[in-house]
Amino acid sequence: MDYQKIIEAVYAEVKSWENKGQIAQYIPELSNVNPRQLGVHVSTLDGYDVGMGDHHTKFSIQSIAKVLSLTLAYRLRGNELWKRVGVEPSGTPFNSLVQLEHDQGIPRNPMINAGAIVICDILVSHFRNPKKELLAFVREVAQNPDIAFNESVAQSELSVGYRNTALINLMKAFGNIDNDIELVLDLYCYMCSLEMTCQELSRAFLFLANDGIDPITQHQVLSLTRSKRVNAIMQTCGFYDEAGEFSFRVGLPGKSGVGGGIVAVHPEHFSIAVWSPRLNKKGNSYRGMKFLEQFTTQTGLSVF
Ligand code: GLN
């Protein structure tokens, strides 16, 4: 497979189309990003590593980080997690409150904000310094000590996180949050503020394409079963109320973030990260979705 050639062709095609959608405005610090940027990077299990455009530019990975915090919590607590968060697609927006009341404070899955907040609560219970431990874990998985939180993005979100505050309060009332609300939201917002490039992201997600084992270091990040389950959750829940559409158009397990990034993995083959800041109505990168749709169409590679 000539990934380089396909990426070049798809890149040129997507660049030639109108760049639709809006940059995330509700986190003030995110609205300052140049919306014209487009980056893509593919890392394959056999060592092929290729990217184009703004693939070396750091951006706010936002909800993509939920996969990494889930991986860490799953490694520490195993199946205990599923008593506090489900594995069903929500069919609702990432920050929706509607199901939580009905489901008695148990979020549908760990990819929506409520579920990721519960995972943060578990990490706060486990570690004395959860931010430091989470960052160390991400650096380990990415094999890169340069990854960091963006302080201004984290503070910006903390200052306006009204919906997340509502979600955590409701869950606390139902007894599904053990720690202080401020501590948990602090970890959640710092986690979302992690900055990475497309290259760093596709590298970091390679273990999910390789049955839980980092193909370069041979380090086991997750067991085979757990790695498959994280992929299953990405496939069914990674795009909120657009998860069906992403499966339909792209056909890979993946995760988006409101910074405009998307990571997708093709088990046994590759990991790919795309970034373009303008979002569609569901909060997923407009061009990112288009790029991945064209990429899996032209390569003929999807999990289906
Ligand atoms: N930090 C964002 C929030 O909680 C993450 C949302 C996202 O990337 N979908 O609203």
PDB file of C-alpha atoms and ligand atoms in Angstrom:
ATOM      1  CA  MET A   1       0.000   0.000   0.000  1.00  0.00           C
ATOM      2  CA  ASP A   2       1.477   3.367  -1.037  1.00  0.00           C
ATOM      3  CA  TYR A   3       0.255   5.431   1.912  1.00  0.00           C
ATOM      4  CA  GLN A   4       2.313   8.464   0.882  1.00  0.00           C
ATOM      5  CA  LYS A   5       0.643   8.665  -2.512  1.00  0.00           C
ATOM      6  CA  ILE A   6      -2.850   8.170  -1.121  1.00  0.00           C
ATOM      7  CA  ILE A   7      -2.324  10.758   1.623  1.00  0.00           C
ATOM      8  CA  GLU A   8      -1.066  13.298  -0.921  1.00  0.00           C
ATOM      9  CA  ALA A   9      -4.047  12.715  -3.179  1.00  0.00           C
ATOM     10  CA  VAL A  10      -6.619  12.869  -0.370  1.00  0.00           C
ATOM     11  CA  TYR A  11      -4.918  15.906   1.180  1.00  0.00           C
ATOM     12  CA  ALA A  12      -5.090  17.837  -2.098  1.00  0.00           C
ATOM     13  CA  GLU A  13      -8.703  16.817  -2.586  1.00  0.00           C
ATOM     14  CA  VAL A  14      -9.862  17.815   0.902  1.00  0.00           C
ATOM     15  CA  LYS A  15      -7.909  21.113   0.730  1.00  0.00           C
ATOM     16  CA  SER A  16      -9.700  21.988  -2.508  1.00  0.00           C
ATOM     17  CA  TRP A  17     -13.130  21.690  -0.857  1.00  0.00           C
ATOM     18  CA  GLU A  18     -14.821  24.427   1.126  1.00  0.00           C
ATOM     19  CA  ASN A  19     -13.609  24.470   4.765  1.00  0.00           C
ATOM     20  CA  LYS A  20     -16.983  24.389   6.497  1.00  0.00           C
ATOM     21  CA  GLY A  21     -17.960  24.473  10.173  1.00  0.00           C
ATOM     22  CA  GLN A  22     -17.047  26.527  13.230  1.00  0.00           C
ATOM     23  CA  ILE A  23     -14.128  26.577  15.640  1.00  0.00           C
ATOM     24  CA  ALA A  24     -15.145  25.631  19.212  1.00  0.00           C
ATOM     25  CA  GLN A  25     -16.131  28.934  20.839  1.00  0.00           C
ATOM     26  CA  TYR A  26     -17.322  27.824  24.274  1.00  0.00           C
ATOM     27  CA  ILE A  27     -13.761  27.418  25.553  1.00  0.00           C
ATOM     28  CA  PRO A  28     -12.427  30.957  24.934  1.00  0.00           C
ATOM     29  CA  GLU A  29      -8.801  29.896  24.517  1.00  0.00           C
ATOM     30  CA  LEU A  30      -9.687  27.450  21.709  1.00  0.00           C
ATOM     31  CA  SER A  31     -11.195  30.153  19.520  1.00  0.00           C
ATOM     32  CA  ASN A  32      -7.770  31.729  18.837  1.00  0.00           C
ATOM     33  CA  VAL A  33      -6.571  28.943  16.545  1.00  0.00           C
ATOM     34  CA  ASN A  34      -6.007  29.495  12.812  1.00  0.00           C
ATOM     35  CA  PRO A  35      -8.910  27.584  11.183  1.00  0.00           C
ATOM     36  CA  ARG A  36      -7.121  26.975   7.880  1.00  0.00           C
ATOM     37  CA  GLN A  37      -4.721  24.404   9.298  1.00  0.00           C
ATOM     38  CA  LEU A  38      -4.901  20.778   8.193  1.00  0.00           C
ATOM     39  CA  GLY A  39      -2.507  18.071   9.308  1.00  0.00           C
ATOM     40  CA  VAL A  40      -2.451  14.306   8.913  1.00  0.00           C
ATOM     41  CA  HIS A  41      -0.089  11.568  10.019  1.00  0.00           C
ATOM     42  CA  VAL A  42      -0.149   7.788   9.569  1.00  0.00           C
ATOM     43  CA  SER A  43       1.983   5.309  11.537  1.00  0.00           C
ATOM     44  CA  THR A  44       1.881   1.679  10.473  1.00  0.00           C
ATOM     45  CA  LEU A  45       2.803  -1.405  12.482  1.00  0.00           C
ATOM     46  CA  ASP A  46       5.585  -2.211  10.033  1.00  0.00           C
ATOM     47  CA  GLY A  47       7.304   1.100  10.745  1.00  0.00           C
ATOM     48  CA  TYR A  48       5.975   3.291   7.948  1.00  0.00           C
ATOM     49  CA  ASP A  49       5.579   6.818   9.291  1.00  0.00           C
ATOM     50  CA  VAL A  50       4.315   9.580   7.011  1.00  0.00           C
ATOM     51  CA  GLY A  51       2.470  12.873   7.331  1.00  0.00           C
ATOM     52  CA  MET A  52       1.472  16.047   5.512  1.00  0.00           C
ATOM     53  CA  GLY A  53       0.549  19.661   6.140  1.00  0.00           C
ATOM     54  CA  ASP A  54       0.414  20.817   9.766  1.00  0.00           C
ATOM     55  CA  HIS A  55       1.238  17.403  11.211  1.00  0.00           C
ATOM     56  CA  HIS A  56       4.042  18.777  13.386  1.00  0.00           C
ATOM     57  CA  THR A  57       1.891  21.530  14.960  1.00  0.00           C
ATOM     58  CA  LYS A  58       0.697  21.006  18.534  1.00  0.00           C
ATOM     59  CA  PHE A  59      -3.029  21.384  19.145  1.00  0.00           C
ATOM     60  CA  SER A  60      -5.430  20.837  22.019  1.00  0.00           C
ATOM     61  CA  ILE A  61      -6.362  17.160  21.904  1.00  0.00           C
ATOM     62  CA  GLN A  62      -9.411  17.679  24.162  1.00  0.00           C
ATOM     63  CA  SER A  63     -11.655  14.590  24.233  1.00  0.00           C
ATOM     64  CA  ILE A  64      -9.119  12.404  22.434  1.00  0.00           C
ATOM     65  CA  ALA A  65      -7.412  12.309  25.844  1.00  0.00           C
ATOM     66  CA  LYS A  66     -10.427  10.404  27.210  1.00  0.00           C
ATOM     67  CA  VAL A  67      -9.071   7.264  25.521  1.00  0.00           C
ATOM     68  CA  LEU A  68      -5.736   7.652  27.311  1.00  0.00           C
ATOM     69  CA  SER A  69      -7.266   8.291  30.741  1.00  0.00           C
ATOM     70  CA  LEU A  70      -9.578   5.312  30.193  1.00  0.00           C
ATOM     71  CA  THR A  71      -6.570   3.162  29.286  1.00  0.00           C
ATOM     72  CA  LEU A  72      -4.761   4.197  32.456  1.00  0.00           C
ATOM     73  CA  ALA A  73      -7.797   3.614  34.696  1.00  0.00           C
ATOM     74  CA  TYR A  74      -8.544   0.273  32.991  1.00  0.00           C
ATOM     75  CA  ARG A  75      -4.978  -0.823  33.612  1.00  0.00           C
ATOM     76  CA  LEU A  76      -5.265   0.113  37.289  1.00  0.00           C
ATOM     77  CA  ARG A  77      -8.808  -0.984  38.118  1.00  0.00           C
ATOM     78  CA  GLY A  78      -9.828  -3.547  35.466  1.00  0.00           C
ATOM     79  CA  ASN A  79     -13.487  -4.474  35.194  1.00  0.00           C
ATOM     80  CA  GLU A  80     -14.379  -2.552  38.359  1.00  0.00           C
ATOM     81  CA  LEU A  81     -14.762   0.461  36.043  1.00  0.00           C
ATOM     82  CA  TRP A  82     -17.928  -0.882  34.515  1.00  0.00           C
ATOM     83  CA  LYS A  83     -19.818  -0.611  37.799  1.00  0.00           C
ATOM     84  CA  ARG A  84     -19.527   3.165  37.480  1.00  0.00           C
ATOM     85  CA  VAL A  85     -19.687   3.808  33.756  1.00  0.00           C
ATOM     86  CA  GLY A  86     -21.419   1.918  30.924  1.00  0.00           C
ATOM     87  CA  VAL A  87     -20.307   0.833  27.460  1.00  0.00           C
ATOM     88  CA  GLU A  88     -23.404   1.775  25.460  1.00  0.00           C
ATOM     89  CA  PRO A  89     -23.417   4.470  22.780  1.00  0.00           C
ATOM     90  CA  SER A  90     -25.278   7.506  24.061  1.00  0.00           C
ATOM     91  CA  GLY A  91     -26.699   8.927  20.841  1.00  0.00           C
ATOM     92  CA  THR A  92     -26.500  12.311  22.558  1.00  0.00           C
ATOM     93  CA  PRO A  93     -24.013  15.224  22.394  1.00  0.00           C
ATOM     94  CA  PHE A  94     -20.767  14.942  24.394  1.00  0.00           C
ATOM     95  CA  ASN A  95     -21.904  17.334  27.121  1.00  0.00           C
ATOM     96  CA  SER A  96     -25.547  16.267  27.375  1.00  0.00           C
ATOM     97  CA  LEU A  97     -27.275  15.993  30.759  1.00  0.00           C
ATOM     98  CA  VAL A  98     -30.485  14.321  29.676  1.00  0.00           C
ATOM     99  CA  GLN A  99     -29.668  10.629  30.186  1.00  0.00           C
ATOM    100  CA  LEU A 100     -27.848  11.046  33.494  1.00  0.00           C
ATOM    101  CA  GLU A 101     -30.968  11.673  35.541  1.00  0.00           C
ATOM    102  CA  HIS A 102     -32.755   8.708  33.986  1.00  0.00           C
ATOM    103  CA  ASP A 103     -29.682   6.456  34.381  1.00  0.00           C
ATOM    104  CA  GLN A 104     -29.224   7.460  38.053  1.00  0.00           C
ATOM    105  CA  GLY A 105     -25.843   9.099  37.646  1.00  0.00           C
ATOM    106  CA  ILE A 106     -24.189   6.246  35.677  1.00  0.00           C
ATOM    107  CA  PRO A 107     -22.879   7.695  32.385  1.00  0.00           C
ATOM    108  CA  ARG A 108     -23.562   5.660  29.246  1.00  0.00           C
ATOM    109  CA  ASN A 109     -19.878   5.392  28.305  1.00  0.00           C
ATOM    110  CA  PRO A 110     -16.391   6.821  29.078  1.00  0.00           C
ATOM    111  CA  MET A 111     -16.191   8.888  25.846  1.00  0.00           C
ATOM    112  CA  ILE A 112     -18.891  11.396  26.763  1.00  0.00           C
ATOM    113  CA  ASN A 113     -17.944  14.093  29.287  1.00  0.00           C
ATOM    114  CA  ALA A 114     -19.877  12.528  32.192  1.00  0.00           C
ATOM    115  CA  GLY A 115     -18.126   9.181  31.704  1.00  0.00           C
ATOM    116  CA  ALA A 116     -14.693  10.742  31.362  1.00  0.00           C
ATOM    117  CA  ILE A 117     -15.334  12.730  34.547  1.00  0.00           C
ATOM    118  CA  VAL A 118     -16.078   9.468  36.412  1.00  0.00           C
ATOM    119  CA  ILE A 119     -12.801   8.044  35.065  1.00  0.00           C
ATOM    120  CA  CYS A 120     -11.034  11.174  36.379  1.00  0.00           C
ATOM    121  CA  ASP A 121     -12.671  10.617  39.781  1.00  0.00           C
ATOM    122  CA  ILE A 122     -11.238   7.072  39.801  1.00  0.00           C
ATOM    123  CA  LEU A 123      -7.771   8.450  38.985  1.00  0.00           C
ATOM    124  CA  VAL A 124      -8.082  11.099  41.706  1.00  0.00           C
ATOM    125  CA  SER A 125      -8.894   8.320  44.198  1.00  0.00           C
ATOM    126  CA  HIS A 126      -5.942   6.242  43.037  1.00  0.00           C
ATOM    127  CA  PHE A 127      -3.122   8.806  42.877  1.00  0.00           C
ATOM    128  CA  ARG A 128      -1.784  11.408  45.256  1.00  0.00           C
ATOM    129  CA  ASN A 129      -0.838  13.575  42.245  1.00  0.00           C
ATOM    130  CA  PRO A 130      -3.169  12.468  39.416  1.00  0.00           C
ATOM    131  CA  LYS A 131      -2.185  15.215  36.935  1.00  0.00           C
ATOM    132  CA  LYS A 132       1.462  14.271  37.199  1.00  0.00           C
ATOM    133  CA  GLU A 133       0.713  10.546  36.874  1.00  0.00           C
ATOM    134  CA  LEU A 134      -1.611  11.022  33.912  1.00  0.00           C
ATOM    135  CA  LEU A 135       0.982  13.147  32.127  1.00  0.00           C
ATOM    136  CA  ALA A 136       3.688  10.575  32.847  1.00  0.00           C
ATOM    137  CA  PHE A 137       1.455   7.855  31.421  1.00  0.00           C
ATOM    138  CA  VAL A 138       0.732   9.815  28.219  1.00  0.00           C
ATOM    139  CA  ARG A 139       4.446  10.532  27.792  1.00  0.00           C
ATOM    140  CA  GLU A 140       5.185   6.842  28.277  1.00  0.00           C
ATOM    141  CA  VAL A 141       2.590   5.696  25.748  1.00  0.00           C
ATOM    142  CA  ALA A 142       3.749   8.334  23.266  1.00  0.00           C
ATOM    143  CA  GLN A 143       7.426   7.654  24.086  1.00  0.00           C
ATOM    144  CA  ASN A 144       7.835  11.422  24.155  1.00  0.00           C
ATOM    145  CA  PRO A 145       8.822  13.613  27.133  1.00  0.00           C
ATOM    146  CA  ASP A 146       7.773  16.835  25.316  1.00  0.00           C
ATOM    147  CA  ILE A 147       4.043  16.349  25.794  1.00  0.00           C
ATOM    148  CA  ALA A 148       2.480  18.831  28.224  1.00  0.00           C
ATOM    149  CA  PHE A 149      -0.756  20.374  29.445  1.00  0.00           C
ATOM    150  CA  ASN A 150      -1.631  23.851  28.205  1.00  0.00           C
ATOM    151  CA  GLU A 151      -2.193  25.868  31.364  1.00  0.00           C
ATOM    152  CA  SER A 152      -4.212  28.655  29.684  1.00  0.00           C
ATOM    153  CA  VAL A 153      -6.532  26.208  27.904  1.00  0.00           C
ATOM    154  CA  ALA A 154      -7.119  24.313  31.161  1.00  0.00           C
ATOM    155  CA  GLN A 155      -7.816  27.506  33.101  1.00  0.00           C
ATOM    156  CA  SER A 156      -9.975  28.855  30.294  1.00  0.00           C
ATOM    157  CA  GLU A 157     -12.161  25.743  30.407  1.00  0.00           C
ATOM    158  CA  LEU A 158     -12.247  25.683  34.207  1.00  0.00           C
ATOM    159  CA  SER A 159     -13.540  29.256  34.213  1.00  0.00           C
ATOM    160  CA  VAL A 160     -16.506  28.490  31.924  1.00  0.00           C
ATOM    161  CA  GLY A 161     -17.145  24.767  32.485  1.00  0.00           C
ATOM    162  CA  TYR A 162     -20.774  25.223  33.480  1.00  0.00           C
ATOM    163  CA  ARG A 163     -22.091  22.075  31.842  1.00  0.00           C
ATOM    164  CA  ASN A 164     -19.301  19.886  33.215  1.00  0.00           C
ATOM    165  CA  THR A 165     -19.989  21.353  36.665  1.00  0.00           C
ATOM    166  CA  ALA A 166     -23.646  20.465  36.230  1.00  0.00           C
ATOM    167  CA  LEU A 167     -22.776  16.903  35.141  1.00  0.00           C
ATOM    168  CA  ILE A 168     -20.451  16.279  38.070  1.00  0.00           C
ATOM    169  CA  ASN A 169     -22.885  17.722  40.599  1.00  0.00           C
ATOM    170  CA  LEU A 170     -25.661  15.466  39.344  1.00  0.00           C
ATOM    171  CA  MET A 171     -23.374  12.419  39.529  1.00  0.00           C
ATOM    172  CA  LYS A 172     -22.205  13.420  43.009  1.00  0.00           C
ATOM    173  CA  ALA A 173     -25.847  13.596  44.108  1.00  0.00           C
ATOM    174  CA  PHE A 174     -26.311  10.038  42.839  1.00  0.00           C
ATOM    175  CA  GLY A 175     -23.207   8.883  44.739  1.00  0.00           C
ATOM    176  CA  ASN A 176     -21.076   8.227  41.640  1.00  0.00           C
ATOM    177  CA  ILE A 177     -18.332  10.770  42.456  1.00  0.00           C
ATOM    178  CA  ASP A 178     -16.141   9.999  45.478  1.00  0.00           C
ATOM    179  CA  ASN A 179     -13.852  13.041  45.587  1.00  0.00           C
ATOM    180  CA  ASP A 180     -14.186  16.805  45.782  1.00  0.00           C
ATOM    181  CA  ILE A 181     -15.800  18.185  42.661  1.00  0.00           C
ATOM    182  CA  GLU A 182     -13.062  20.831  42.216  1.00  0.00           C
ATOM    183  CA  LEU A 183     -10.281  18.236  42.303  1.00  0.00           C
ATOM    184  CA  VAL A 184     -11.950  16.026  39.725  1.00  0.00           C
ATOM    185  CA  LEU A 185     -12.838  18.893  37.358  1.00  0.00           C
ATOM    186  CA  ASP A 186      -9.288  20.180  37.648  1.00  0.00           C
ATOM    187  CA  LEU A 187      -7.902  16.846  36.443  1.00  0.00           C
ATOM    188  CA  TYR A 188     -10.560  16.628  33.707  1.00  0.00           C
ATOM    189  CA  CYS A 189      -9.789  20.104  32.316  1.00  0.00           C
ATOM    190  CA  TYR A 190      -6.017  19.588  32.446  1.00  0.00           C
ATOM    191  CA  MET A 191      -6.445  16.231  30.722  1.00  0.00           C
ATOM    192  CA  CYS A 192      -8.435  17.920  27.927  1.00  0.00           C
ATOM    193  CA  SER A 193      -5.768  20.634  27.608  1.00  0.00           C
ATOM    194  CA  LEU A 194      -3.047  18.157  26.594  1.00  0.00           C
ATOM    195  CA  GLU A 195      -1.291  19.329  23.449  1.00  0.00           C
ATOM    196  CA  MET A 196       0.067  16.950  20.835  1.00  0.00           C
ATOM    197  CA  THR A 197       0.820  16.929  17.124  1.00  0.00           C
ATOM    198  CA  CYS A 198      -0.758  14.546  14.610  1.00  0.00           C
ATOM    199  CA  GLN A 199       2.526  12.654  14.502  1.00  0.00           C
ATOM    200  CA  GLU A 200       2.640  12.302  18.296  1.00  0.00           C
ATOM    201  CA  LEU A 201      -0.987  11.181  18.416  1.00  0.00           C
ATOM    202  CA  SER A 202      -0.736   8.531  15.739  1.00  0.00           C
ATOM    203  CA  ARG A 203       2.421   7.234  17.440  1.00  0.00           C
ATOM    204  CA  ALA A 204       0.732   7.188  20.851  1.00  0.00           C
ATOM    205  CA  PHE A 205      -2.279   5.213  19.609  1.00  0.00           C
ATOM    206  CA  LEU A 206      -0.255   2.501  17.869  1.00  0.00           C
ATOM    207  CA  PHE A 207      -0.676   0.094  20.804  1.00  0.00           C
ATOM    208  CA  LEU A 208      -4.410  -0.016  20.074  1.00  0.00           C
ATOM    209  CA  ALA A 209      -3.631  -1.162  16.533  1.00  0.00           C
ATOM    210  CA  ASN A 210      -1.335  -3.865  17.920  1.00  0.00           C
ATOM    211  CA  ASP A 211      -3.397  -5.791  20.491  1.00  0.00           C
ATOM    212  CA  GLY A 212      -2.305  -3.562  23.371  1.00  0.00           C
ATOM    213  CA  ILE A 213       1.443  -3.839  22.726  1.00  0.00           C
ATOM    214  CA  ASP A 214       3.590  -0.901  21.631  1.00  0.00           C
ATOM    215  CA  PRO A 215       5.029  -2.262  18.359  1.00  0.00           C
ATOM    216  CA  ILE A 216       8.235  -0.246  18.722  1.00  0.00           C
ATOM    217  CA  THR A 217       9.193  -0.843  22.364  1.00  0.00           C
ATOM    218  CA  GLN A 218       7.259  -4.152  22.694  1.00  0.00           C
ATOM    219  CA  HIS A 219       5.924  -2.806  25.987  1.00  0.00           C
ATOM    220  CA  GLN A 220       2.471  -4.134  26.937  1.00  0.00           C
ATOM    221  CA  VAL A 221       0.238  -1.115  27.579  1.00  0.00           C
ATOM    222  CA  LEU A 222      -3.012  -3.116  27.842  1.00  0.00           C
ATOM    223  CA  SER A 223      -3.908  -6.791  27.624  1.00  0.00           C
ATOM    224  CA  LEU A 224      -5.271  -8.110  24.322  1.00  0.00           C
ATOM    225  CA  THR A 225      -8.838  -8.280  25.626  1.00  0.00           C
ATOM    226  CA  ARG A 226      -8.757  -4.809  27.137  1.00  0.00           C
ATOM    227  CA  SER A 227      -7.225  -3.303  24.020  1.00  0.00           C
ATOM    228  CA  LYS A 228     -10.017  -4.810  21.911  1.00  0.00           C
ATOM    229  CA  ARG A 229     -12.584  -3.451  24.341  1.00  0.00           C
ATOM    230  CA  VAL A 230     -11.160   0.081  24.206  1.00  0.00           C
ATOM    231  CA  ASN A 231     -11.382  -0.140  20.402  1.00  0.00           C
ATOM    232  CA  ALA A 232     -14.977  -1.365  20.681  1.00  0.00           C
ATOM    233  CA  ILE A 233     -15.823   1.640  22.845  1.00  0.00           C
ATOM    234  CA  MET A 234     -14.158   4.010  20.349  1.00  0.00           C
ATOM    235  CA  GLN A 235     -16.059   2.368  17.495  1.00  0.00           C
ATOM    236  CA  THR A 236     -19.456   2.679  19.153  1.00  0.00           C
ATOM    237  CA  CYS A 237     -19.047   5.819  21.266  1.00  0.00           C
ATOM    238  CA  GLY A 238     -16.048   7.841  19.991  1.00  0.00           C
ATOM    239  CA  PHE A 239     -18.122  10.402  18.072  1.00  0.00           C
ATOM    240  CA  TYR A 240     -21.118  10.847  20.397  1.00  0.00           C
ATOM    241  CA  ASP A 241     -24.273  11.252  18.318  1.00  0.00           C
ATOM    242  CA  GLU A 242     -22.210  10.892  15.148  1.00  0.00           C
ATOM    243  CA  ALA A 243     -20.688   7.510  16.046  1.00  0.00           C
ATOM    244  CA  GLY A 244     -22.957   5.698  13.593  1.00  0.00           C
ATOM    245  CA  GLU A 245     -22.092   8.164  10.837  1.00  0.00           C
ATOM    246  CA  PHE A 246     -18.357   7.752  11.484  1.00  0.00           C
ATOM    247  CA  SER A 247     -18.669   3.952  11.344  1.00  0.00           C
ATOM    248  CA  PHE A 248     -20.739   4.267   8.188  1.00  0.00           C
ATOM    249  CA  ARG A 249     -18.433   6.691   6.371  1.00  0.00           C
ATOM    250  CA  VAL A 250     -15.000   5.814   7.783  1.00  0.00           C
ATOM    251  CA  GLY A 251     -15.335   2.341   9.311  1.00  0.00           C
ATOM    252  CA  LEU A 252     -12.624   2.540  11.967  1.00  0.00           C
ATOM    253  CA  PRO A 253     -12.561   2.835  15.766  1.00  0.00           C
ATOM    254  CA  GLY A 254     -11.700   6.449  16.489  1.00  0.00           C
ATOM    255  CA  LYS A 255     -11.981   9.408  18.815  1.00  0.00           C
ATOM    256  CA  SER A 256     -12.535  13.096  18.181  1.00  0.00           C
ATOM    257  CA  GLY A 257     -11.948  16.231  20.237  1.00  0.00           C
ATOM    258  CA  VAL A 258     -13.298  19.783  20.019  1.00  0.00           C
ATOM    259  CA  GLY A 259      -9.787  21.018  19.245  1.00  0.00           C
ATOM    260  CA  GLY A 260     -10.451  19.553  15.759  1.00  0.00           C
ATOM    261  CA  GLY A 261      -8.367  16.402  16.123  1.00  0.00           C
ATOM    262  CA  ILE A 262      -9.417  12.853  15.260  1.00  0.00           C
ATOM    263  CA  VAL A 263      -7.447   9.652  15.843  1.00  0.00           C
ATOM    264  CA  ALA A 264      -8.469   6.364  14.280  1.00  0.00           C
ATOM    265  CA  VAL A 265      -6.877   2.925  14.351  1.00  0.00           C
ATOM    266  CA  HIS A 266      -7.061  -0.019  12.006  1.00  0.00           C
ATOM    267  CA  PRO A 267      -6.215  -3.050  14.178  1.00  0.00           C
ATOM    268  CA  GLU A 268      -3.252  -5.026  12.784  1.00  0.00           C
ATOM    269  CA  HIS A 269      -2.467  -2.210  10.334  1.00  0.00           C
ATOM    270  CA  PHE A 270      -2.080   1.444  11.339  1.00  0.00           C
ATOM    271  CA  SER A 271      -2.990   4.416  13.434  1.00  0.00           C
ATOM    272  CA  ILE A 272      -3.893   7.769  11.822  1.00  0.00           C
ATOM    273  CA  ALA A 273      -4.364  11.270  13.254  1.00  0.00           C
ATOM    274  CA  VAL A 274      -5.996  14.176  11.414  1.00  0.00           C
ATOM    275  CA  TRP A 275      -6.410  17.733  12.618  1.00  0.00           C
ATOM    276  CA  SER A 276      -8.379  20.654  11.274  1.00  0.00           C
ATOM    277  CA  PRO A 277     -10.015  23.058  13.750  1.00  0.00           C
ATOM    278  CA  ARG A 278     -13.392  23.763  12.161  1.00  0.00           C
ATOM    279  CA  LEU A 279     -16.081  21.493  13.635  1.00  0.00           C
ATOM    280  CA  ASN A 280     -19.342  20.215  12.212  1.00  0.00           C
ATOM    281  CA  LYS A 281     -22.613  20.540  14.128  1.00  0.00           C
ATOM    282  CA  LYS A 282     -21.829  17.451  16.236  1.00  0.00           C
ATOM    283  CA  GLY A 283     -18.512  18.926  17.428  1.00  0.00           C
ATOM    284  CA  ASN A 284     -16.304  16.731  15.228  1.00  0.00           C
ATOM    285  CA  SER A 285     -13.694  18.088  12.785  1.00  0.00           C
ATOM    286  CA  TYR A 286     -15.383  18.804   9.455  1.00  0.00           C
ATOM    287  CA  ARG A 287     -12.300  18.207   7.327  1.00  0.00           C
ATOM    288  CA  GLY A 288     -11.046  15.435   9.618  1.00  0.00           C
ATOM    289  CA  MET A 289     -14.171  13.389   8.914  1.00  0.00           C
ATOM    290  CA  LYS A 290     -13.903  14.107   5.172  1.00  0.00           C
ATOM    291  CA  PHE A 291     -10.231  13.180   5.114  1.00  0.00           C
ATOM    292  CA  LEU A 292     -10.750   9.859   6.877  1.00  0.00           C
ATOM    293  CA  GLU A 293     -13.743   8.991   4.729  1.00  0.00           C
ATOM    294  CA  GLN A 294     -11.674   9.510   1.573  1.00  0.00           C
ATOM    295  CA  PHE A 295      -8.669   7.740   3.075  1.00  0.00           C
ATOM    296  CA  THR A 296     -10.516   4.535   3.947  1.00  0.00           C
ATOM    297  CA  THR A 297     -12.382   4.654   0.642  1.00  0.00           C
ATOM    298  CA  GLN A 298      -9.232   5.010  -1.432  1.00  0.00           C
ATOM    299  CA  THR A 299      -7.186   2.473   0.542  1.00  0.00           C
ATOM    300  CA  GLY A 300     -10.143   0.087   0.823  1.00  0.00           C
ATOM    301  CA  LEU A 301      -9.072  -0.448   4.454  1.00  0.00           C
ATOM    302  CA  SER A 302     -11.658  -0.476   7.215  1.00  0.00           C
ATOM    303  CA  VAL A 303     -12.651  -2.942   9.911  1.00  0.00           C
ATOM    304  CA  PHE A 304     -15.744  -3.989   7.930  1.00  0.00           C
TER     305      PHE A 304
HETATM  306  N1  GLN B   1     -12.984  19.802  27.209  1.00  0.00           N
HETATM  307  C1  GLN B   1     -14.145  19.622  26.389  1.00  0.00           C
HETATM  308  C2  GLN B   1     -15.397  19.652  27.232  1.00  0.00           C
HETATM  309  O1  GLN B   1     -15.428  19.091  28.282  1.00  0.00           O
HETATM  310  C3  GLN B   1     -14.012  18.329  25.653  1.00  0.00           C
HETATM  311  C4  GLN B   1     -15.169  18.095  24.713  1.00  0.00           C
HETATM  312  C5  GLN B   1     -14.766  17.411  23.438  1.00  0.00           C
HETATM  313  O2  GLN B   1     -13.606  17.440  23.006  1.00  0.00           O
HETATM  314  N2  GLN B   1     -15.738  16.858  22.775  1.00  0.00           N
HETATM  315  O3  GLN B   1     -16.383  20.236  26.865  1.00  0.00           O
END
